CSV table of N, CA and C in Angstrom, one decimal:
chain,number,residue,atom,x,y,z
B,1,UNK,N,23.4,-4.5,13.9
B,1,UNK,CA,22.5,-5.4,13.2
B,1,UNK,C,21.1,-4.8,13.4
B,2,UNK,N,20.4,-4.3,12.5
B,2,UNK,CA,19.4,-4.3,12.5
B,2,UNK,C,18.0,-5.3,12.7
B,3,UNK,N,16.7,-5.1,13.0
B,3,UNK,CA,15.6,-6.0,13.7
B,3,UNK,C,15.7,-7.0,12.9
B,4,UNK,N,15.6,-6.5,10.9
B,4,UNK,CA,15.5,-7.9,10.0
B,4,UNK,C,16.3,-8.6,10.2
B,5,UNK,N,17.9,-8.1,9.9
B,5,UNK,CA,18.7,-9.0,9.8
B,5,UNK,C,19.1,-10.0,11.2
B,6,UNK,N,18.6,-9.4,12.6
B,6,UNK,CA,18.0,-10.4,14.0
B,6,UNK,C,17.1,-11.4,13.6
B,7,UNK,N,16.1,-10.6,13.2
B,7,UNK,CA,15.2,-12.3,13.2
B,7,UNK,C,15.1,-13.3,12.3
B,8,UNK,N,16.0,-12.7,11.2
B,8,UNK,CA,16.4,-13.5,10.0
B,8,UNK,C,17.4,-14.7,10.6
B,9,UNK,N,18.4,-14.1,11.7
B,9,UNK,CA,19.4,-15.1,12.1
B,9,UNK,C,18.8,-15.6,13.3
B,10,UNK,N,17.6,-15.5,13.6
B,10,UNK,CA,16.5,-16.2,14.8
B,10,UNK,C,16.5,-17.4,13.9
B,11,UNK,N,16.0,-17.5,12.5
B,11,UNK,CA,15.5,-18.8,12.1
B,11,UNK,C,14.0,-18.5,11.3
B,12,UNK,N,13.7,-16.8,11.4
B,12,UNK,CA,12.3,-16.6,11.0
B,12,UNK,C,12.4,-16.5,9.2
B,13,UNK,N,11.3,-17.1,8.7
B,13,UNK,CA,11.6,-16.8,7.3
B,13,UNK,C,9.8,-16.7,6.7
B,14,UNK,N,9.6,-15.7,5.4
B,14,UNK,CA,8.2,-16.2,5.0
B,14,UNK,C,7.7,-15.4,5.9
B,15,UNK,N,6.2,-16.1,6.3
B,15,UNK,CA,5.0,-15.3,6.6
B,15,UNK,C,5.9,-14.8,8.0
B,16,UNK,N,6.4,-15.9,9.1
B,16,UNK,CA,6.6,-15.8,10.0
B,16,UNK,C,7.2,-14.5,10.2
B,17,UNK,N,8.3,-13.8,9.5
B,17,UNK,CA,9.4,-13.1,9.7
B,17,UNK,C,8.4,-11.8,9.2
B,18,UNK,N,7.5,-11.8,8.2
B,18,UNK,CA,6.8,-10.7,7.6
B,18,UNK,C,5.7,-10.0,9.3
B,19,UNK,N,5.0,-11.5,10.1
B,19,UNK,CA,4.2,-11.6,10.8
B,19,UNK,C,5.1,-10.2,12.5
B,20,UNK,N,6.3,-11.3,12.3
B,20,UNK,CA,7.2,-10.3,13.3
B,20,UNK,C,7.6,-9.1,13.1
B,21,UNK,N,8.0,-9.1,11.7
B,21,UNK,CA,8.4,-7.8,11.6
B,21,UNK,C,7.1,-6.2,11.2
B,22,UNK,N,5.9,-6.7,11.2
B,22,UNK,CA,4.7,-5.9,11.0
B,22,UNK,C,4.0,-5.8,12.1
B,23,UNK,N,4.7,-6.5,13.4
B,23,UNK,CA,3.5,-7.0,14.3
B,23,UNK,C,3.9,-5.8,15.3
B,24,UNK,N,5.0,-5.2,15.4
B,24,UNK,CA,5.6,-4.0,15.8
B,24,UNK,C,6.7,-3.5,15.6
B,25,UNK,N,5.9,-2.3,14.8
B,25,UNK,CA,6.8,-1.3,13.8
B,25,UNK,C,7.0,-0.3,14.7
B,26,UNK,N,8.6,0.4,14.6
B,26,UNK,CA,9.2,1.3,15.0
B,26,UNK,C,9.7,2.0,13.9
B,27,UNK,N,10.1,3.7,14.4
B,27,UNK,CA,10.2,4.5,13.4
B,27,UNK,C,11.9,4.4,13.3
B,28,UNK,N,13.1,3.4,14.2
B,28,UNK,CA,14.1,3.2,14.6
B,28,UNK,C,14.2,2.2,13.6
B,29,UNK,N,13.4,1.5,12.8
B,29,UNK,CA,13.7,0.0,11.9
B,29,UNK,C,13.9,0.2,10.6
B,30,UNK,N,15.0,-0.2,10.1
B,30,UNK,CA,15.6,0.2,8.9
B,30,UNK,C,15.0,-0.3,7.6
B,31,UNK,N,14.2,-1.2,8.1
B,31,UNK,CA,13.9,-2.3,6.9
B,31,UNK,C,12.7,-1.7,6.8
B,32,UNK,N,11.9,-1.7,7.8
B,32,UNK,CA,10.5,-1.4,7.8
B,32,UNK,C,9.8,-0.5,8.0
B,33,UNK,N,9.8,0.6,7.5
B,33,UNK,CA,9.4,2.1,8.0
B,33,UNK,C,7.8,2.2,8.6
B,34,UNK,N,8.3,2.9,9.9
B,34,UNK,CA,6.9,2.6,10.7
B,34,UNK,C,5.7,3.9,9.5
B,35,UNK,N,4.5,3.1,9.5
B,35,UNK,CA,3.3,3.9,8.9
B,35,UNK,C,2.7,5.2,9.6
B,36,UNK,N,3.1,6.4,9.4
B,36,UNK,CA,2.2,7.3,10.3
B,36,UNK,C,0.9,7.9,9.5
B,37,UNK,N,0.1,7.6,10.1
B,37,UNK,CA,-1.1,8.0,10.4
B,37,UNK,C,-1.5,9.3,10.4
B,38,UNK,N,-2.5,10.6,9.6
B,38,UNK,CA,-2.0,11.9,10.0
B,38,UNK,C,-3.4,11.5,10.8
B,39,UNK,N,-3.3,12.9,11.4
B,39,UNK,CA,-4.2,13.5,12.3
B,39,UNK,C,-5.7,13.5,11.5
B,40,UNK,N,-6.8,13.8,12.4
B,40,UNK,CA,-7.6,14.1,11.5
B,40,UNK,C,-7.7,15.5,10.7
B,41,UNK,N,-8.6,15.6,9.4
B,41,UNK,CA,-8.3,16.4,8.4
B,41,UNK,C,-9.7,17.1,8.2
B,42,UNK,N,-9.5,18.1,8.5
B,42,UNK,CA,-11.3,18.7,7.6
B,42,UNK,C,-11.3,19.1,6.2
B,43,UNK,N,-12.1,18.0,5.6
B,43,UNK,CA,-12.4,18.5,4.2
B,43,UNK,C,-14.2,18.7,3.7
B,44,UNK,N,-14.2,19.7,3.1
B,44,UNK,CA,-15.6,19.9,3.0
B,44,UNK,C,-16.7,18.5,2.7
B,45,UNK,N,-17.6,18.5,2.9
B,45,UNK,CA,-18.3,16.9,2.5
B,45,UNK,C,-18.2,17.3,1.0
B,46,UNK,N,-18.2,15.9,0.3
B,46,UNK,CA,-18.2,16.2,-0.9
B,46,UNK,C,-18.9,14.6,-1.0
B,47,UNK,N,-19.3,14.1,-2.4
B,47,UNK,CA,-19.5,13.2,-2.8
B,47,UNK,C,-17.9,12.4,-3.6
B,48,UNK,N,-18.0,11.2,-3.2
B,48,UNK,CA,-16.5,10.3,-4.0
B,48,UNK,C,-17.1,9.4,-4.6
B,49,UNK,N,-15.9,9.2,-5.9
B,49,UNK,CA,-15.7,7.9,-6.9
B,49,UNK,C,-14.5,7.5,-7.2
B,50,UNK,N,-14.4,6.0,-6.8
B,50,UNK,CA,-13.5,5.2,-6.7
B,50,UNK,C,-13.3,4.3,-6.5
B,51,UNK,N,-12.3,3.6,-6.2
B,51,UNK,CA,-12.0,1.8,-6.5
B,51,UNK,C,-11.3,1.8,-5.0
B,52,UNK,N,-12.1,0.7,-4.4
B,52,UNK,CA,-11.9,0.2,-2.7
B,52,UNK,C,-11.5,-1.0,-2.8
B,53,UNK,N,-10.8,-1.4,-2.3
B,53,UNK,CA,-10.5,-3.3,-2.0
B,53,UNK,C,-9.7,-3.7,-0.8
B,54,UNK,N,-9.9,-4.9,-0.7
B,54,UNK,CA,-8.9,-5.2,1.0
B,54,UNK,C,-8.9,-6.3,0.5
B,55,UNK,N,-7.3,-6.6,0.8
B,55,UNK,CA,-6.7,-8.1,0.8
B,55,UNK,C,-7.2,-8.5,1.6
B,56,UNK,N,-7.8,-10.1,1.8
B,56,UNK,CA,-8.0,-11.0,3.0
B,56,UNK,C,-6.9,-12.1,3.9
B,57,UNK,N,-6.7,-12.5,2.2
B,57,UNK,CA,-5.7,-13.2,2.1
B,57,UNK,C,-5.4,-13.9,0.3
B,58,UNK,N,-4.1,-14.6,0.6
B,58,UNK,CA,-3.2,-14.5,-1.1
B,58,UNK,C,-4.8,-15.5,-1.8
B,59,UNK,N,-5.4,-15.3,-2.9
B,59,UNK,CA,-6.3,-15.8,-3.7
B,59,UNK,C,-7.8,-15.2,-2.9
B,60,UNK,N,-7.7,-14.8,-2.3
B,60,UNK,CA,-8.8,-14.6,-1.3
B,60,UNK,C,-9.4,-12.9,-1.1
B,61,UNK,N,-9.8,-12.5,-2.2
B,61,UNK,CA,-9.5,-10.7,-2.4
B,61,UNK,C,-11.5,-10.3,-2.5
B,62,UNK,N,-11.3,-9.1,-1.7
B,62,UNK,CA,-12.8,-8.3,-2.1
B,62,UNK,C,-12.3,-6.9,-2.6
B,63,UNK,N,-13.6,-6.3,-3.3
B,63,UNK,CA,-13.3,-5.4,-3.5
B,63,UNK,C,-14.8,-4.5,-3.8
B,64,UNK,N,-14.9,-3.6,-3.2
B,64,UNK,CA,-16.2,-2.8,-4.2
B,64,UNK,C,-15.8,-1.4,-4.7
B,65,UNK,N,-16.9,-0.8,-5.0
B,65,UNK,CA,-16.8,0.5,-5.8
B,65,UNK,C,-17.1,2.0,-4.8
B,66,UNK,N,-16.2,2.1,-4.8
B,66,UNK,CA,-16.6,2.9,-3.2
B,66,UNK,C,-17.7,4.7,-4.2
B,67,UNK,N,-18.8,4.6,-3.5
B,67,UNK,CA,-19.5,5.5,-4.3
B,67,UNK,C,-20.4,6.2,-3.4
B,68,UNK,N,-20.4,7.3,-3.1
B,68,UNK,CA,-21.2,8.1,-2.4
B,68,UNK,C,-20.6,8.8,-0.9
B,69,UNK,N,-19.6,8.0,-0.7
B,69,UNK,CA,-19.1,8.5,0.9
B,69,UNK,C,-18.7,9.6,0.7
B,70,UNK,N,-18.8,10.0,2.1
B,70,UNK,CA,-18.4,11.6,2.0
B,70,UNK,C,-17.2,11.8,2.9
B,71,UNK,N,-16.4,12.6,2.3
B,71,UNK,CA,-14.9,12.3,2.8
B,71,UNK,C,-14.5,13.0,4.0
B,72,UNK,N,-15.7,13.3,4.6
B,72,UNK,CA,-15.2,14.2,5.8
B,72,UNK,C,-15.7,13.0,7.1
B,73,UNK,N,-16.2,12.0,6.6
B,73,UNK,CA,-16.7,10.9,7.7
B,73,UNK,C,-16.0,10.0,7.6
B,74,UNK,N,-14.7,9.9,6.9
B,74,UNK,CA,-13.6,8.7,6.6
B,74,UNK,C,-12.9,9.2,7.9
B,75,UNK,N,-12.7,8.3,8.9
B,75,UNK,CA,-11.8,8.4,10.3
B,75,UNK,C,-10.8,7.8,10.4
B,76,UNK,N,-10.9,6.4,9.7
B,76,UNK,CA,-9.7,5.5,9.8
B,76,UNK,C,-8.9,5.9,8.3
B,77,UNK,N,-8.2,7.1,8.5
B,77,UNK,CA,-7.3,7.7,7.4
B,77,UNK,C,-5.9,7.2,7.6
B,78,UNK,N,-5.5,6.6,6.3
B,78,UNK,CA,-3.9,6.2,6.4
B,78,UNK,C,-3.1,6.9,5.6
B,79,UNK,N,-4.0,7.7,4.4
B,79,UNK,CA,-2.9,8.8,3.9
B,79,UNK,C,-4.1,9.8,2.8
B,80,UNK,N,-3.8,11.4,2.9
B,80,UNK,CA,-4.8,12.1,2.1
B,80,UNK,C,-3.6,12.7,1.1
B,81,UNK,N,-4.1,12.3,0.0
B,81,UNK,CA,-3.3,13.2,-1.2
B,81,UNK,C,-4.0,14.4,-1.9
B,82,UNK,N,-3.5,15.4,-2.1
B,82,UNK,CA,-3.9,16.6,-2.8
B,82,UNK,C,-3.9,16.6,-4.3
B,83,UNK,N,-4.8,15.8,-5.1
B,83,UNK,CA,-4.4,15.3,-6.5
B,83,UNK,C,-4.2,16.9,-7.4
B,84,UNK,N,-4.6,18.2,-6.7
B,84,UNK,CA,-4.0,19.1,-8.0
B,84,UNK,C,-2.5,19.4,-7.7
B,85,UNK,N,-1.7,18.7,-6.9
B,85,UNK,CA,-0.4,19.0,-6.6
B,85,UNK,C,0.3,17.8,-6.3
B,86,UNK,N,-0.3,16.7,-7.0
B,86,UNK,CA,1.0,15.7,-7.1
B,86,UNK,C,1.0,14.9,-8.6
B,87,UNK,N,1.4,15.1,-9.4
B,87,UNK,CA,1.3,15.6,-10.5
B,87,UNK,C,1.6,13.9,-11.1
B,88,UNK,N,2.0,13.0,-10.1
B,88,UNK,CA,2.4,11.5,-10.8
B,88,UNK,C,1.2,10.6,-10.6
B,89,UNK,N,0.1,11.5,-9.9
B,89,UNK,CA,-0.9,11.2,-10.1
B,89,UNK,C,-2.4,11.1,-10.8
B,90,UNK,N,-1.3,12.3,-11.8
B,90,UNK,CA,-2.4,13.2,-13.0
B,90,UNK,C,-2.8,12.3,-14.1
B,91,UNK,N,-2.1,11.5,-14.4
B,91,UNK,CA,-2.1,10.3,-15.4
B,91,UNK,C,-2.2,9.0,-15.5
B,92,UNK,N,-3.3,8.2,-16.0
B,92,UNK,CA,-3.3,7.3,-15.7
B,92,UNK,C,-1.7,5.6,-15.9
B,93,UNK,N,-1.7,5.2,-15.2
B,93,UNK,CA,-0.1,4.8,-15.1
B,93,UNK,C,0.7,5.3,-14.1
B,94,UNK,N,0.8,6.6,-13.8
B,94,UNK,CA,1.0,7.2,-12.4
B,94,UNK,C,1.1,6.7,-11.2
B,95,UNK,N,2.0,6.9,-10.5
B,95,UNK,CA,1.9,6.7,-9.1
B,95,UNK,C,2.6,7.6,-8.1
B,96,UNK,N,2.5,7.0,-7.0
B,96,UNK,CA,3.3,7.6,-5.6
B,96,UNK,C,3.4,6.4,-4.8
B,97,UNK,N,4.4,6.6,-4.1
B,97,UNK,CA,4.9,6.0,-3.0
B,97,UNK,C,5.2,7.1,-1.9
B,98,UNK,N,4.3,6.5,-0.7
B,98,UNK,CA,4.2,7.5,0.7
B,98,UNK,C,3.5,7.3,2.1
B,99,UNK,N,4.4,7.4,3.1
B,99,UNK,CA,4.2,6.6,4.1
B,99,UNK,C,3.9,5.4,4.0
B,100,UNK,N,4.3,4.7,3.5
B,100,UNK,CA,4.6,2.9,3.6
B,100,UNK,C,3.3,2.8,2.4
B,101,UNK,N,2.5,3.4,1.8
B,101,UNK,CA,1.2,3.2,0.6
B,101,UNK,C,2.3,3.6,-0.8
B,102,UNK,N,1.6,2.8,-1.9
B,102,UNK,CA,1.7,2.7,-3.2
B,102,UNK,C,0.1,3.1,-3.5
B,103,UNK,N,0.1,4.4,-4.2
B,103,UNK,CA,-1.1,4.8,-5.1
B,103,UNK,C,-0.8,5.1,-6.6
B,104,UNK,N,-1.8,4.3,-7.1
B,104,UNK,CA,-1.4,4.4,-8.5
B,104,UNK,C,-2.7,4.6,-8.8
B,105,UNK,N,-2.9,5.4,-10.3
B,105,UNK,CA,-4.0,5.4,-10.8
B,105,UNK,C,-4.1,4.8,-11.9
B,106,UNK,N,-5.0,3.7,-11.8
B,106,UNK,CA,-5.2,2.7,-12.9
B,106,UNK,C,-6.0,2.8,-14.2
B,107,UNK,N,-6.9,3.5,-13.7
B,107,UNK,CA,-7.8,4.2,-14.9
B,107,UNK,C,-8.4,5.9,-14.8
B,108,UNK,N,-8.7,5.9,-15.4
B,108,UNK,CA,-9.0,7.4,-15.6
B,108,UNK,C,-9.9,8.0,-14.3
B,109,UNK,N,-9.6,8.4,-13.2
B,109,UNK,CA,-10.3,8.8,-11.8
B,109,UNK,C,-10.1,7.6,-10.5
B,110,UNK,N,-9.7,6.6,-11.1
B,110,UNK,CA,-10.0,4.9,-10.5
B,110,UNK,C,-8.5,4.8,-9.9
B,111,UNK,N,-8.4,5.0,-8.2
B,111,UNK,CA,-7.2,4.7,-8.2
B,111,UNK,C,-7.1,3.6,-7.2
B,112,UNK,N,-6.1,2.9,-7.0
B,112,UNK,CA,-6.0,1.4,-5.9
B,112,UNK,C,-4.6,1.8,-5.5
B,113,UNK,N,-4.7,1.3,-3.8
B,113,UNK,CA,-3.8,1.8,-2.8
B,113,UNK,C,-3.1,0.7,-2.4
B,114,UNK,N,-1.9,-0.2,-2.3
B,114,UNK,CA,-1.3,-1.2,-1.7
B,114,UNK,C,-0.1,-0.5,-0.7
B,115,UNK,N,0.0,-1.7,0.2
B,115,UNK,CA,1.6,-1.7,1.3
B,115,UNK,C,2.5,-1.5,0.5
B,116,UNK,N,3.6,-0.9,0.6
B,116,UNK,CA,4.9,-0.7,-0.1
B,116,UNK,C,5.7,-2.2,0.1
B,117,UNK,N,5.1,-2.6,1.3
B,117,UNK,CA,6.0,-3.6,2.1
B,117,UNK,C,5.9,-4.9,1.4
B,118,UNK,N,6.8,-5.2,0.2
B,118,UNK,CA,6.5,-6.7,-0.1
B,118,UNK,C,6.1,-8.1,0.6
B,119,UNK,N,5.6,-9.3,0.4
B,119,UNK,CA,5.5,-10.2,1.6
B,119,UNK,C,6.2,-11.2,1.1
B,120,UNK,N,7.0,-11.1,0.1
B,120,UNK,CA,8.1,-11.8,0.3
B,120,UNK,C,8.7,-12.0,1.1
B,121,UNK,N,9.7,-10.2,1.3
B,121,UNK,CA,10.4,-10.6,2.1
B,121,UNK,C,10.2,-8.9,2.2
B,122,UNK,N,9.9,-8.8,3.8
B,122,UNK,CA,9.2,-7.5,4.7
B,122,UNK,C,10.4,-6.0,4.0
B,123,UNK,N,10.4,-5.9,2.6
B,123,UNK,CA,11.3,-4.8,2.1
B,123,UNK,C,10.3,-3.8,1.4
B,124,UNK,N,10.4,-2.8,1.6
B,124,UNK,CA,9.3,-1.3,0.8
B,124,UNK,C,10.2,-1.3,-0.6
B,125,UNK,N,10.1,-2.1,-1.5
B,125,UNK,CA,10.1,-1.8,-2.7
B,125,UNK,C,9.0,-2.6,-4.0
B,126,UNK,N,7.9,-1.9,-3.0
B,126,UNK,CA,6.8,-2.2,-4.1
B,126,UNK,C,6.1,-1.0,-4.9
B,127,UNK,N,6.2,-1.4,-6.5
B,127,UNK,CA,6.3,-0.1,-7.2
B,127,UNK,C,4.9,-0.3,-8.6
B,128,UNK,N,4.2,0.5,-9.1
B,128,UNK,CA,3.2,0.2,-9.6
B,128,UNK,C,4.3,0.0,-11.3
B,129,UNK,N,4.0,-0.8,-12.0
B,129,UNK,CA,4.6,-0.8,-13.2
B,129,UNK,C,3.4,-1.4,-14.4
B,130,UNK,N,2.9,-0.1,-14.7
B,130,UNK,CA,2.0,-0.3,-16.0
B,130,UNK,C,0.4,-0.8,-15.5
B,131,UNK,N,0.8,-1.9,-15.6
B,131,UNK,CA,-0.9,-3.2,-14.9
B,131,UNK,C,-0.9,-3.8,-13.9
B,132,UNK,N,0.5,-3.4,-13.0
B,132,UNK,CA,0.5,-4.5,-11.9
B,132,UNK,C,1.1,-4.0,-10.9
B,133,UNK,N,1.4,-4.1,-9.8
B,133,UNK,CA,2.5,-4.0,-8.8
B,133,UNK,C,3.6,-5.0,-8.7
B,134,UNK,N,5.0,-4.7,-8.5
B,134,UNK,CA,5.8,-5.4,-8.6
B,134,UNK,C,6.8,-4.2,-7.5
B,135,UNK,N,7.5,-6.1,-6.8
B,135,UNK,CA,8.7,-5.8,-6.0
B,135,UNK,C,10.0,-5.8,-6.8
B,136,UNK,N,10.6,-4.2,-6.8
B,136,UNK,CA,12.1,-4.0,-7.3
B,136,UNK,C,13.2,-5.1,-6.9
B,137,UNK,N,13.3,-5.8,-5.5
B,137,UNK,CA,14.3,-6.5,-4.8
B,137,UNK,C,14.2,-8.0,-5.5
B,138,UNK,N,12.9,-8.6,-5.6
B,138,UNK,CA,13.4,-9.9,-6.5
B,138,UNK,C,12.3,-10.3,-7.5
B,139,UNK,N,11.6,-9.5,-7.9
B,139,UNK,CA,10.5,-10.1,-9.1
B,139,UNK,C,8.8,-10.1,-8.5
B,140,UNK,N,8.6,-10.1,-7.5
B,140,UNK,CA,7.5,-10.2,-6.9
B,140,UNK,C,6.4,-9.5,-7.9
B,141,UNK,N,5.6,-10.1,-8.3
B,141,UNK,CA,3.9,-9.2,-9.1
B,141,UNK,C,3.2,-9.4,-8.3
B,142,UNK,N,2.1,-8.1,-8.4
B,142,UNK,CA,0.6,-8.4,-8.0
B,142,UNK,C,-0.3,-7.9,-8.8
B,143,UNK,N,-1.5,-8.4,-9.1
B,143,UNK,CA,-2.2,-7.6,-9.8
B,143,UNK,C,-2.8,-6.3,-8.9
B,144,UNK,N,-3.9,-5.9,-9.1
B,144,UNK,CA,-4.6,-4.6,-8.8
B,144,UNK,C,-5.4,-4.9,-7.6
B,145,UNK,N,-5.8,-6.3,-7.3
B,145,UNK,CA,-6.4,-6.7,-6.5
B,145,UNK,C,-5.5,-7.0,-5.1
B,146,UNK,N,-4.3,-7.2,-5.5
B,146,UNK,CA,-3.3,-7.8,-4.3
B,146,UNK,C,-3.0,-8.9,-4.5
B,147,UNK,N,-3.7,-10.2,-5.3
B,147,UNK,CA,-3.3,-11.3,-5.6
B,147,UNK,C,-1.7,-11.3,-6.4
B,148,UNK,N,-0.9,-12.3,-5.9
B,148,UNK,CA,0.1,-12.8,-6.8
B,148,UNK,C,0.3,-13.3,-7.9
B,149,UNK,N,0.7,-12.8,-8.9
B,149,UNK,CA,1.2,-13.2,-10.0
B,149,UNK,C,2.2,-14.4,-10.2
B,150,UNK,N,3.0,-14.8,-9.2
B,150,UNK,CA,3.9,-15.1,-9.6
B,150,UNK,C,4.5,-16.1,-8.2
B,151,UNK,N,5.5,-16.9,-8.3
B,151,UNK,CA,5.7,-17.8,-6.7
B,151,UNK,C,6.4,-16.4,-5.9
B,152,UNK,N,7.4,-15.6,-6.4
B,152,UNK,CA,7.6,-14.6,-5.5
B,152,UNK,C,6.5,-13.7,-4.5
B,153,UNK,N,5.3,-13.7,-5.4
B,153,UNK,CA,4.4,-13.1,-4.9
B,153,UNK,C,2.8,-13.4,-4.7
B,154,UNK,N,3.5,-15.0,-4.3
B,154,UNK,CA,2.2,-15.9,-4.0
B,154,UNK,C,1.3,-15.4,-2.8
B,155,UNK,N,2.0,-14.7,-1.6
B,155,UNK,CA,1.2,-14.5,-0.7
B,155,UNK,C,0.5,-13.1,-0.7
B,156,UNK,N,0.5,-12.4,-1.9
B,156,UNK,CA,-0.4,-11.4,-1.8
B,156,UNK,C,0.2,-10.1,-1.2
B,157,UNK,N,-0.8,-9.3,-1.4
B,157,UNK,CA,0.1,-7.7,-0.1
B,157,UNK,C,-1.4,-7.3,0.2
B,158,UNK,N,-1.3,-6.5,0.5
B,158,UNK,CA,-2.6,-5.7,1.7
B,158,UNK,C,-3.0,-4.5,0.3
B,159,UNK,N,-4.6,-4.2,-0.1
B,159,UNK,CA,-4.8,-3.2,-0.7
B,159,UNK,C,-5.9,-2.6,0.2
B,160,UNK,N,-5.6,-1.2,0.8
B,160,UNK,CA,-6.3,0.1,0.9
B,160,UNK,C,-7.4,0.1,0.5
B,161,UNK,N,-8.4,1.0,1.0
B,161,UNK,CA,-9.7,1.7,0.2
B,161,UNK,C,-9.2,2.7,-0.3
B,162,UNK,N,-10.4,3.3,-0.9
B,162,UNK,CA,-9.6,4.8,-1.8
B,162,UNK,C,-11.1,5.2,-2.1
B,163,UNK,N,-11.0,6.6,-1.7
B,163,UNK,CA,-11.8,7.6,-2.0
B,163,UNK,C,-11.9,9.0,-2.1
B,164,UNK,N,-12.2,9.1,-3.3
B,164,UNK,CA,-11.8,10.9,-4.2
B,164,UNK,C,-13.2,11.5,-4.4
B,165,UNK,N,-13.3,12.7,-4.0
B,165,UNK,CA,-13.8,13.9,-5.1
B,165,UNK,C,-13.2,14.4,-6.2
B,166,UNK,N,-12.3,14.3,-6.7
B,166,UNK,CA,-11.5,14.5,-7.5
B,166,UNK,C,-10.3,15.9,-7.2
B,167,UNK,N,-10.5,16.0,-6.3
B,167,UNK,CA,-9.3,17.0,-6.1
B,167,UNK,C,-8.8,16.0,-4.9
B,168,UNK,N,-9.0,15.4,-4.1
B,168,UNK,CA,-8.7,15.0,-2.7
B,168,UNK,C,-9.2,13.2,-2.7
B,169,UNK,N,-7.7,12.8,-2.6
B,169,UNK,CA,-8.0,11.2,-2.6
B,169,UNK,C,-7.7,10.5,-1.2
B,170,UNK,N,-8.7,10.2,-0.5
B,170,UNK,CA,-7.8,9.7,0.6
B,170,UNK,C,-7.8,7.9,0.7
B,171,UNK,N,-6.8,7.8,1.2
B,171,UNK,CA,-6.8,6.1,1.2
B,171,UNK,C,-7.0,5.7,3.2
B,172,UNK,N,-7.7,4.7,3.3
B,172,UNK,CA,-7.9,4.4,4.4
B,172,UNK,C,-8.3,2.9,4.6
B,173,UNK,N,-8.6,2.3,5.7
B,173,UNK,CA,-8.4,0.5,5.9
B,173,UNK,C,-9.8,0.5,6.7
């Protein structure tokens, strides 16, 4: 038996079961793949343009325009992508899924970073489709901001900052 299917037969369901099952992640948990974090990265300073936002909570969303940081002072890194060598990121519609993040690029240089981890129900099959994010396992939508579309995906998911020179995108919290 795996951790989910324990605290599902605990009685946990909803936030509660999402709250347990995120609150410590192991790289031994089948359902929930622990997030690794790399090391720090030296990239030359450069100037970035890009789309930042953080879930607060489900209806409850910020977001700004992340403009001017320089990507060698981002510390709190949760994943750097190499945009001339991941090629599902060349186009807008595009995406990746990696280390527990969903990056997709929504518009032409403008990309937004979410948890893979739906909050339905604590499963990594959250996938960018067209204008939205959506969970493969039962219908779940979000828009671009993290807000829910839909009662599957009333409680929202967690979105990343994101910041590119345009060769090097990194996402971070």
């Amino acid at each position: 038996m795996n951790r989910f299917d324990f605290l599902k037969s605990l009685g946990f369901t909803g936030a509660a079961l999402m709250a347990a099952m995120t609150s410590c992640i192991r790289e031994e948990d089948t359902v929930v793949d622990a997030l690794t974090i790399p090391g720090p990265q030296s990239t030359a300073p450069t100037t970035s343009t890009g789309t930042s936002g953080t879930a607060t909570s489900p209806g409850s969303t910020t977001g700004t325009t992340s403009a001017g940081v320089d990507l060698s002072t981002i510390t709190n890194r949760l994943l750097t992508i190499n945009l001339g060598t991941t090629t599902a990121l060349k186009t807008v519609g595009g995406y990746v899924a990696q280390s527990g993040i969903v990056v997709a690029q929504v518009g032409t240089g403008v990309y937004v970073a979410v948890t893979q981890t739906c909050s339905h129900e604590p499963q990594k099959a959250i996938i960018f489709n067209r204008t939205e994010f959506y969970c493969t396992k039962h219908g779940a939508r979000f828009d671009l901001t993290g807000k829910g579309l839909n009662s599957f995906g009333s409680r929202g998911i967690a979105v990343y900052k994101t910041a590119t020179d345009g060769s090097t995108l990194v996402v971070y919290s």
